Structure formats: C-alpha cells, structure tokens
Amino acid sequence: DVPPMRLSNLLRDQVRGRLAVARRAGGHETDAKLCVFYSKYAENSIHHLNGSPIDDYIPAFEKIIGRGYQIMLTGDSGRRDDLVQRFKGMVVNEEALSISRDLFNMYAATEADIFVGDNGGGAFLSSINTKHQLVMNSYPFLSSVPNAWIFHMWAHYEDGRPVPYDELATTYASYDPGHNIHVEPNDMDDILAAVEFFLDEIDAPSEGIGGSKLVLEWPTVSLFRMSN
C-alpha cells in the first residue's frame, strides 16, 4: 500500500495543538474530527465556473459541527472571519490559528477526515489521501474525483426544462460553449440535503441507491466513469 502524503510530525503537532486551542477558547473541551471546506465562489463569475455562495453552506456547517466535526475553511472566497467568530472555534481559518496559509491548506487537505465543498482544485488535493468527499457543483458533468459523493450543477434548456440524465451523460458530458443549456449552482436546500445524506452514509453505509447502471451511461474515458 502507498503511505498517505503527510506533513512532518513536528508540523502536524503544531497545527493539531492550535486546532485544540481554538476549540477550547470557544468553550468546546472535547476532541473533534476534521472537515476541510473548499469554496470557489466568486461574485460575477461565469456560472459554469462558479460555486455556491458561502452563506448557502451555513445550515450545512451547523449540521457538520453537530456531528462532531471542526471545519477548516479553504479557498480564496471561503476564509470568512465572520464565520470563525460565529461558530466559536468550530470553524477556523489560518488567521484563527496564526499559521501560514500554505501550512493551513496542506494540513487541511491531508489530515481532515472528510471534505465538503465545491468542485475544483481543493477537492482534487483532498482526494490524495482518499478521504470521504462530498463534491458540490460538479461541472463539466463528466468530471469526478475518487471516493466521492458527486452533486452536479443543475442544468436546464433555454426554455426552462431540466436536462435528462442520459443527455447529461452523453451530449452534454463535456463543456462546450455552444451547448444550448444553462447551469446553476446548488442552493442552500440542495447543500443541506446533500450533507445530511453524506454524513449518514459515512456513519452507516447503505448498499447503494440503484445508480450502478446509470454510471455505465458515461463515456468510458471520463473521470466520472474511471472514478467509479
């Protein structure tokens, strides 16, 4: 087996200790599991490149914390100081721990128990150590990462009709600016429902939801197909 990619013991101990200090300062005396959150949301970004607004994740954060996780915020738009203050040590960024962004990001990606957040670079880095991952707003539709629960962007035709699954897996699997469809990020209700399902699956894995035949509709060379 290939050993996991990790920081040195010295650096891991440093960050682990500061995470514990942050929890205790917020009145949380018990140990916590770790969740790395990644956001790629940006105002005025092109829809197919964007994630969901950070505020749409707040109910999901409450659910994640309630299940015993401390959340590490990553991504250029996800490092919100107001969320650090609101959740009193259970949501942290690099400033809260007084460490560099590079150290924070590497620790979060390689040591966290789970990943929750947008499709993008942060998700791929976290997949190195085969964490349980919930990837929201996945696009192009053929993209994927290993060992992940994938929630695609919503897709509809210009007249508002939703795009059928079999067309997402074939005609619209890859990005093409000539496609006559519109994509939209997941909203607050989508995210909360996805997180609840994800956490339940981690705690008590089901025997599947009947999607194995649907996977076969995707192109053989797609990341989505190769990751399953």
PDB file of C-alpha atoms in Angstrom:
ATOM      1  CA  ASP A   1       0.000   0.000   0.000  1.00  0.00           C
ATOM      2  CA  VAL A   2       1.128   3.540  -0.739  1.00  0.00           C
ATOM      3  CA  PRO A   3       1.570   5.542   2.504  1.00  0.00           C
ATOM      4  CA  PRO A   4      -0.533   8.701   2.795  1.00  0.00           C
ATOM      5  CA  MET A   5       1.018  12.054   1.928  1.00  0.00           C
ATOM      6  CA  ARG A   6       1.545  13.931   5.200  1.00  0.00           C
ATOM      7  CA  LEU A   7       3.411  16.833   6.700  1.00  0.00           C
ATOM      8  CA  SER A   8       6.198  16.197   9.191  1.00  0.00           C
ATOM      9  CA  ASN A   9       5.297  15.132  12.715  1.00  0.00           C
ATOM     10  CA  LEU A  10       6.524  18.482  14.010  1.00  0.00           C
ATOM     11  CA  LEU A  11       4.234  20.488  11.734  1.00  0.00           C
ATOM     12  CA  ARG A  12       1.267  18.198  12.306  1.00  0.00           C
ATOM     13  CA  ASP A  13       1.642  18.504  16.060  1.00  0.00           C
ATOM     14  CA  GLN A  14       1.837  22.283  15.754  1.00  0.00           C
ATOM     15  CA  VAL A  15      -1.397  22.588  13.790  1.00  0.00           C
ATOM     16  CA  ARG A  16      -3.200  19.925  15.829  1.00  0.00           C
ATOM     17  CA  GLY A  17      -2.373  21.808  19.011  1.00  0.00           C
ATOM     18  CA  ARG A  18      -3.661  25.100  17.642  1.00  0.00           C
ATOM     19  CA  LEU A  19      -6.891  23.495  16.496  1.00  0.00           C
ATOM     20  CA  ALA A  20      -7.401  22.243  20.054  1.00  0.00           C
ATOM     21  CA  VAL A  21      -6.664  25.697  21.477  1.00  0.00           C
ATOM     22  CA  ALA A  22      -9.277  27.217  19.146  1.00  0.00           C
ATOM     23  CA  ARG A  23     -11.890  24.711  20.299  1.00  0.00           C
ATOM     24  CA  ARG A  24     -11.160  25.285  23.970  1.00  0.00           C
ATOM     25  CA  ALA A  25     -11.250  29.067  23.509  1.00  0.00           C
ATOM     26  CA  GLY A  26     -14.762  28.662  22.119  1.00  0.00           C
ATOM     27  CA  GLY A  27     -15.867  26.529  25.058  1.00  0.00           C
ATOM     28  CA  HIS A  28     -15.502  23.139  23.379  1.00  0.00           C
ATOM     29  CA  GLU A  29     -13.453  20.822  25.557  1.00  0.00           C
ATOM     30  CA  THR A  30     -13.873  17.581  23.630  1.00  0.00           C
ATOM     31  CA  ASP A  31     -11.842  16.330  20.693  1.00  0.00           C
ATOM     32  CA  ALA A  32     -13.282  16.750  17.212  1.00  0.00           C
ATOM     33  CA  LYS A  33     -12.991  15.154  13.831  1.00  0.00           C
ATOM     34  CA  LEU A  34     -11.898  17.433  10.991  1.00  0.00           C
ATOM     35  CA  CYS A  35     -13.767  18.609   7.912  1.00  0.00           C
ATOM     36  CA  VAL A  36     -11.993  20.599   5.200  1.00  0.00           C
ATOM     37  CA  PHE A  37     -14.298  23.001   3.355  1.00  0.00           C
ATOM     38  CA  TYR A  38     -13.360  24.406  -0.047  1.00  0.00           C
ATOM     39  CA  SER A  39     -15.141  27.259  -1.828  1.00  0.00           C
ATOM     40  CA  LYS A  40     -14.523  28.623  -5.306  1.00  0.00           C
ATOM     41  CA  TYR A  41     -17.426  31.085  -5.224  1.00  0.00           C
ATOM     42  CA  ALA A  42     -16.777  34.494  -6.720  1.00  0.00           C
ATOM     43  CA  GLU A  43     -19.217  37.305  -7.420  1.00  0.00           C
ATOM     44  CA  ASN A  44     -19.819  37.948 -11.110  1.00  0.00           C
ATOM     45  CA  SER A  45     -18.091  34.706 -12.070  1.00  0.00           C
ATOM     46  CA  ILE A  46     -19.320  32.781 -15.112  1.00  0.00           C
ATOM     47  CA  HIS A  47     -21.988  30.364 -13.851  1.00  0.00           C
ATOM     48  CA  HIS A  48     -20.369  27.164 -15.035  1.00  0.00           C
ATOM     49  CA  LEU A  49     -17.137  28.095 -13.226  1.00  0.00           C
ATOM     50  CA  ASN A  50     -18.760  29.201 -10.000  1.00  0.00           C
ATOM     51  CA  GLY A  51     -19.676  27.575  -6.712  1.00  0.00           C
ATOM     52  CA  SER A  52     -22.485  28.287  -4.280  1.00  0.00           C
ATOM     53  CA  PRO A  53     -22.359  31.434  -2.116  1.00  0.00           C
ATOM     54  CA  ILE A  54     -20.737  30.734   1.240  1.00  0.00           C
ATOM     55  CA  ASP A  55     -23.879  31.737   3.112  1.00  0.00           C
ATOM     56  CA  ASP A  56     -25.721  28.872   1.427  1.00  0.00           C
ATOM     57  CA  TYR A  57     -23.423  26.465   3.297  1.00  0.00           C
ATOM     58  CA  ILE A  58     -24.156  27.847   6.791  1.00  0.00           C
ATOM     59  CA  PRO A  59     -27.034  25.440   7.667  1.00  0.00           C
ATOM     60  CA  ALA A  60     -24.804  22.599   6.451  1.00  0.00           C
ATOM     61  CA  PHE A  61     -21.969  23.867   8.668  1.00  0.00           C
ATOM     62  CA  GLU A  62     -24.299  23.660  11.650  1.00  0.00           C
ATOM     63  CA  LYS A  63     -25.154  20.079  10.736  1.00  0.00           C
ATOM     64  CA  ILE A  64     -21.477  19.115  10.272  1.00  0.00           C
ATOM     65  CA  ILE A  65     -20.470  20.668  13.607  1.00  0.00           C
ATOM     66  CA  GLY A  66     -23.387  18.927  15.296  1.00  0.00           C
ATOM     67  CA  ARG A  67     -21.957  15.616  14.126  1.00  0.00           C
ATOM     68  CA  GLY A  68     -18.654  16.306  15.873  1.00  0.00           C
ATOM     69  CA  TYR A  69     -16.510  17.982  13.214  1.00  0.00           C
ATOM     70  CA  GLN A  70     -14.362  21.104  13.346  1.00  0.00           C
ATOM     71  CA  ILE A  71     -14.317  22.861   9.952  1.00  0.00           C
ATOM     72  CA  MET A  72     -11.203  24.263   8.270  1.00  0.00           C
ATOM     73  CA  LEU A  73     -12.045  26.946   5.685  1.00  0.00           C
ATOM     74  CA  THR A  74     -10.065  26.914   2.435  1.00  0.00           C
ATOM     75  CA  GLY A  75     -10.411  28.544  -0.969  1.00  0.00           C
ATOM     76  CA  ASP A  76      -9.907  32.186  -1.875  1.00  0.00           C
ATOM     77  CA  SER A  77     -13.501  33.116  -1.051  1.00  0.00           C
ATOM     78  CA  GLY A  78     -14.093  30.743   1.834  1.00  0.00           C
ATOM     79  CA  ARG A  79     -11.898  32.189   4.574  1.00  0.00           C
ATOM     80  CA  ARG A  80     -14.626  34.221   6.246  1.00  0.00           C
ATOM     81  CA  ASP A  81     -13.670  35.792   9.582  1.00  0.00           C
ATOM     82  CA  ASP A  82     -17.345  36.312  10.454  1.00  0.00           C
ATOM     83  CA  LEU A  83     -17.896  32.541  10.319  1.00  0.00           C
ATOM     84  CA  VAL A  84     -14.886  31.980  12.562  1.00  0.00           C
ATOM     85  CA  GLN A  85     -16.449  34.325  15.118  1.00  0.00           C
ATOM     86  CA  ARG A  86     -19.948  32.901  14.728  1.00  0.00           C
ATOM     87  CA  PHE A  87     -19.014  29.278  15.343  1.00  0.00           C
ATOM     88  CA  LYS A  88     -16.609  29.942  18.227  1.00  0.00           C
ATOM     89  CA  GLY A  89     -13.662  27.693  17.461  1.00  0.00           C
ATOM     90  CA  MET A  90     -15.515  25.056  15.460  1.00  0.00           C
ATOM     91  CA  VAL A  91     -14.859  26.903  12.178  1.00  0.00           C
ATOM     92  CA  VAL A  92     -11.305  28.161  11.644  1.00  0.00           C
ATOM     93  CA  ASN A  93      -9.080  29.758   9.025  1.00  0.00           C
ATOM     94  CA  GLU A  94      -5.311  30.313   9.050  1.00  0.00           C
ATOM     95  CA  GLU A  95      -5.625  33.649  10.861  1.00  0.00           C
ATOM     96  CA  ALA A  96      -7.507  31.991  13.712  1.00  0.00           C
ATOM     97  CA  LEU A  97      -4.635  29.519  14.140  1.00  0.00           C
ATOM     98  CA  SER A  98      -1.867  32.097  13.490  1.00  0.00           C
ATOM     99  CA  ILE A  99      -0.194  29.921  10.861  1.00  0.00           C
ATOM    100  CA  SER A 100       0.612  30.423   7.194  1.00  0.00           C
ATOM    101  CA  ARG A 101      -1.990  29.787   4.519  1.00  0.00           C
ATOM    102  CA  ASP A 102       0.238  27.165   2.870  1.00  0.00           C
ATOM    103  CA  LEU A 103       0.613  25.190   6.089  1.00  0.00           C
ATOM    104  CA  PHE A 104      -3.100  25.503   6.833  1.00  0.00           C
ATOM    105  CA  ASN A 105      -4.082  24.303   3.359  1.00  0.00           C
ATOM    106  CA  MET A 106      -1.722  21.330   3.337  1.00  0.00           C
ATOM    107  CA  TYR A 107      -2.752  20.197   6.804  1.00  0.00           C
ATOM    108  CA  ALA A 108      -6.451  20.538   5.984  1.00  0.00           C
ATOM    109  CA  ALA A 109      -6.150  18.625   2.720  1.00  0.00           C
ATOM    110  CA  THR A 110      -4.050  15.773   4.087  1.00  0.00           C
ATOM    111  CA  GLU A 111      -5.328  15.358   7.652  1.00  0.00           C
ATOM    112  CA  ALA A 112      -9.053  16.123   7.573  1.00  0.00           C
ATOM    113  CA  ASP A 113     -11.448  13.209   7.949  1.00  0.00           C
ATOM    114  CA  ILE A 114     -13.902  14.486   5.351  1.00  0.00           C
ATOM    115  CA  PHE A 115     -14.104  17.042   2.541  1.00  0.00           C
ATOM    116  CA  VAL A 116     -17.180  19.154   1.790  1.00  0.00           C
ATOM    117  CA  GLY A 117     -17.243  21.859  -0.862  1.00  0.00           C
ATOM    118  CA  ASP A 118     -17.153  22.896  -4.473  1.00  0.00           C
ATOM    119  CA  ASN A 119     -15.666  21.004  -7.366  1.00  0.00           C
ATOM    120  CA  GLY A 120     -12.172  22.347  -8.089  1.00  0.00           C
ATOM    121  CA  GLY A 121      -8.550  22.272  -7.041  1.00  0.00           C
ATOM    122  CA  GLY A 122      -9.331  21.955  -3.346  1.00  0.00           C
ATOM    123  CA  ALA A 123     -11.293  18.781  -3.962  1.00  0.00           C
ATOM    124  CA  PHE A 124      -8.534  17.164  -6.004  1.00  0.00           C
ATOM    125  CA  LEU A 125      -5.882  17.889  -3.384  1.00  0.00           C
ATOM    126  CA  SER A 126      -8.014  16.348  -0.653  1.00  0.00           C
ATOM    127  CA  SER A 127      -8.546  13.206  -2.730  1.00  0.00           C
ATOM    128  CA  ILE A 128      -4.849  12.279  -2.473  1.00  0.00           C
ATOM    129  CA  ASN A 129      -5.360  10.546   0.856  1.00  0.00           C
ATOM    130  CA  THR A 130      -8.716   9.006  -0.193  1.00  0.00           C
ATOM    131  CA  LYS A 131     -10.849  10.983   2.223  1.00  0.00           C
ATOM    132  CA  HIS A 132     -14.609  10.754   2.165  1.00  0.00           C
ATOM    133  CA  GLN A 133     -15.618  13.648  -0.046  1.00  0.00           C
ATOM    134  CA  LEU A 134     -18.837  15.477  -0.832  1.00  0.00           C
ATOM    135  CA  VAL A 135     -18.279  17.461  -4.025  1.00  0.00           C
ATOM    136  CA  MET A 136     -20.929  20.057  -4.850  1.00  0.00           C
ATOM    137  CA  ASN A 137     -21.462  21.928  -8.128  1.00  0.00           C
ATOM    138  CA  SER A 138     -19.562  19.434 -10.234  1.00  0.00           C
ATOM    139  CA  TYR A 139     -19.093  20.636 -13.820  1.00  0.00           C
ATOM    140  CA  PRO A 140     -18.313  19.615 -16.535  1.00  0.00           C
ATOM    141  CA  PHE A 141     -20.617  16.711 -15.787  1.00  0.00           C
ATOM    142  CA  LEU A 142     -18.029  14.084 -16.741  1.00  0.00           C
ATOM    143  CA  SER A 143     -15.602  15.339 -14.059  1.00  0.00           C
ATOM    144  CA  SER A 144     -15.137  13.469 -10.788  1.00  0.00           C
ATOM    145  CA  VAL A 145     -12.699  12.594  -8.016  1.00  0.00           C
ATOM    146  CA  PRO A 146     -12.158   9.188  -6.376  1.00  0.00           C
ATOM    147  CA  ASN A 147     -14.089   8.098  -3.301  1.00  0.00           C
ATOM    148  CA  ALA A 148     -16.579  10.957  -3.568  1.00  0.00           C
ATOM    149  CA  TRP A 149     -20.262  11.673  -3.485  1.00  0.00           C
ATOM    150  CA  ILE A 150     -20.884  13.938  -6.511  1.00  0.00           C
ATOM    151  CA  PHE A 151     -23.665  16.519  -6.768  1.00  0.00           C
ATOM    152  CA  HIS A 152     -23.688  18.136 -10.196  1.00  0.00           C
ATOM    153  CA  MET A 153     -24.816  21.626 -11.047  1.00  0.00           C
ATOM    154  CA  TRP A 154     -28.440  21.940 -12.114  1.00  0.00           C
ATOM    155  CA  ALA A 155     -28.868  22.010 -15.891  1.00  0.00           C
ATOM    156  CA  HIS A 156     -31.826  23.203 -17.932  1.00  0.00           C
ATOM    157  CA  TYR A 157     -32.622  24.108 -21.504  1.00  0.00           C
ATOM    158  CA  GLU A 158     -33.197  27.694 -22.577  1.00  0.00           C
ATOM    159  CA  ASP A 159     -36.963  27.178 -22.169  1.00  0.00           C
ATOM    160  CA  GLY A 160     -36.516  26.091 -18.533  1.00  0.00           C
ATOM    161  CA  ARG A 161     -36.970  22.339 -18.970  1.00  0.00           C
ATOM    162  CA  PRO A 162     -34.489  20.208 -16.983  1.00  0.00           C
ATOM    163  CA  VAL A 163     -31.910  18.273 -18.993  1.00  0.00           C
ATOM    164  CA  PRO A 164     -32.491  14.486 -18.687  1.00  0.00           C
ATOM    165  CA  TYR A 165     -29.778  12.415 -17.036  1.00  0.00           C
ATOM    166  CA  ASP A 166     -28.977  10.393 -20.149  1.00  0.00           C
ATOM    167  CA  GLU A 167     -28.258  13.601 -22.071  1.00  0.00           C
ATOM    168  CA  LEU A 168     -26.036  14.933 -19.275  1.00  0.00           C
ATOM    169  CA  ALA A 169     -24.010  11.724 -19.513  1.00  0.00           C
ATOM    170  CA  THR A 170     -23.630  11.913 -23.291  1.00  0.00           C
ATOM    171  CA  THR A 171     -24.474  15.035 -25.276  1.00  0.00           C
ATOM    172  CA  TYR A 172     -23.585  17.476 -22.501  1.00  0.00           C
ATOM    173  CA  ALA A 173     -20.969  15.491 -20.568  1.00  0.00           C
ATOM    174  CA  SER A 174     -18.108  17.806 -21.535  1.00  0.00           C
ATOM    175  CA  TYR A 175     -18.013  21.591 -21.556  1.00  0.00           C
ATOM    176  CA  ASP A 176     -18.886  23.220 -24.867  1.00  0.00           C
ATOM    177  CA  PRO A 177     -19.790  26.934 -25.057  1.00  0.00           C
ATOM    178  CA  GLY A 178     -22.075  26.061 -27.959  1.00  0.00           C
ATOM    179  CA  HIS A 179     -24.340  23.904 -25.810  1.00  0.00           C
ATOM    180  CA  ASN A 180     -27.872  25.271 -25.555  1.00  0.00           C
ATOM    181  CA  ILE A 181     -28.161  24.641 -21.815  1.00  0.00           C
ATOM    182  CA  HIS A 182     -27.802  26.735 -18.684  1.00  0.00           C
ATOM    183  CA  VAL A 183     -26.173  25.500 -15.488  1.00  0.00           C
ATOM    184  CA  GLU A 184     -26.812  26.797 -11.969  1.00  0.00           C
ATOM    185  CA  PRO A 185     -25.063  26.048  -8.657  1.00  0.00           C
ATOM    186  CA  ASN A 186     -26.746  24.137  -5.859  1.00  0.00           C
ATOM    187  CA  ASP A 187     -28.793  26.236  -3.434  1.00  0.00           C
ATOM    188  CA  MET A 188     -28.996  26.139   0.365  1.00  0.00           C
ATOM    189  CA  ASP A 189     -31.611  23.367   0.466  1.00  0.00           C
ATOM    190  CA  ASP A 190     -29.662  21.225  -2.014  1.00  0.00           C
ATOM    191  CA  ILE A 191     -26.478  21.585   0.030  1.00  0.00           C
ATOM    192  CA  LEU A 192     -28.121  20.777   3.350  1.00  0.00           C
ATOM    193  CA  ALA A 193     -29.859  17.695   1.945  1.00  0.00           C
ATOM    194  CA  ALA A 194     -26.598  16.521   0.355  1.00  0.00           C
ATOM    195  CA  VAL A 195     -24.625  16.997   3.587  1.00  0.00           C
ATOM    196  CA  GLU A 196     -27.204  15.141   5.664  1.00  0.00           C
ATOM    197  CA  PHE A 197     -27.162  12.229   3.211  1.00  0.00           C
ATOM    198  CA  PHE A 198     -23.356  12.252   3.069  1.00  0.00           C
ATOM    199  CA  LEU A 199     -22.906  12.191   6.858  1.00  0.00           C
ATOM    200  CA  ASP A 200     -25.496   9.422   7.239  1.00  0.00           C
ATOM    201  CA  GLU A 201     -23.728   7.361   4.563  1.00  0.00           C
ATOM    202  CA  ILE A 202     -20.380   7.732   6.342  1.00  0.00           C
ATOM    203  CA  ASP A 203     -21.869   6.627   9.671  1.00  0.00           C
ATOM    204  CA  ALA A 204     -23.974   3.800   8.239  1.00  0.00           C
ATOM    205  CA  PRO A 205     -23.167   2.992   4.591  1.00  0.00           C
ATOM    206  CA  SER A 206     -26.120   1.800   2.545  1.00  0.00           C
ATOM    207  CA  GLU A 207     -25.942  -0.979  -0.015  1.00  0.00           C
ATOM    208  CA  GLY A 208     -26.287   1.512  -2.852  1.00  0.00           C
ATOM    209  CA  ILE A 209     -29.070   3.598  -4.307  1.00  0.00           C
ATOM    210  CA  GLY A 210     -29.504   1.829  -7.616  1.00  0.00           C
ATOM    211  CA  GLY A 211     -27.183   4.045  -9.615  1.00  0.00           C
ATOM    212  CA  SER A 212     -24.708   1.473 -10.933  1.00  0.00           C
ATOM    213  CA  LYS A 213     -26.497   1.166 -14.292  1.00  0.00           C
ATOM    214  CA  LEU A 214     -26.558   4.949 -14.671  1.00  0.00           C
ATOM    215  CA  VAL A 215     -22.783   5.087 -14.250  1.00  0.00           C
ATOM    216  CA  LEU A 216     -22.405   2.915 -17.352  1.00  0.00           C
ATOM    217  CA  GLU A 217     -24.015   5.637 -19.467  1.00  0.00           C
ATOM    218  CA  TRP A 218     -20.975   7.890 -19.046  1.00  0.00           C
ATOM    219  CA  PRO A 219     -18.106   7.848 -21.572  1.00  0.00           C
ATOM    220  CA  THR A 220     -15.553   5.155 -20.722  1.00  0.00           C
ATOM    221  CA  VAL A 221     -12.676   7.673 -20.727  1.00  0.00           C
ATOM    222  CA  SER A 222     -14.457  10.204 -18.489  1.00  0.00           C
ATOM    223  CA  LEU A 223     -13.169  10.929 -14.998  1.00  0.00           C
ATOM    224  CA  PHE A 224     -16.652  10.156 -13.692  1.00  0.00           C
ATOM    225  CA  ARG A 225     -16.557   6.639 -15.153  1.00  0.00           C
ATOM    226  CA  MET A 226     -12.940   5.930 -14.196  1.00  0.00           C
ATOM    227  CA  SER A 227     -13.553   7.066 -10.605  1.00  0.00           C
ATOM    228  CA  ASN A 228     -16.325   4.548 -10.103  1.00  0.00           C
TER     229      ASN A 228
END
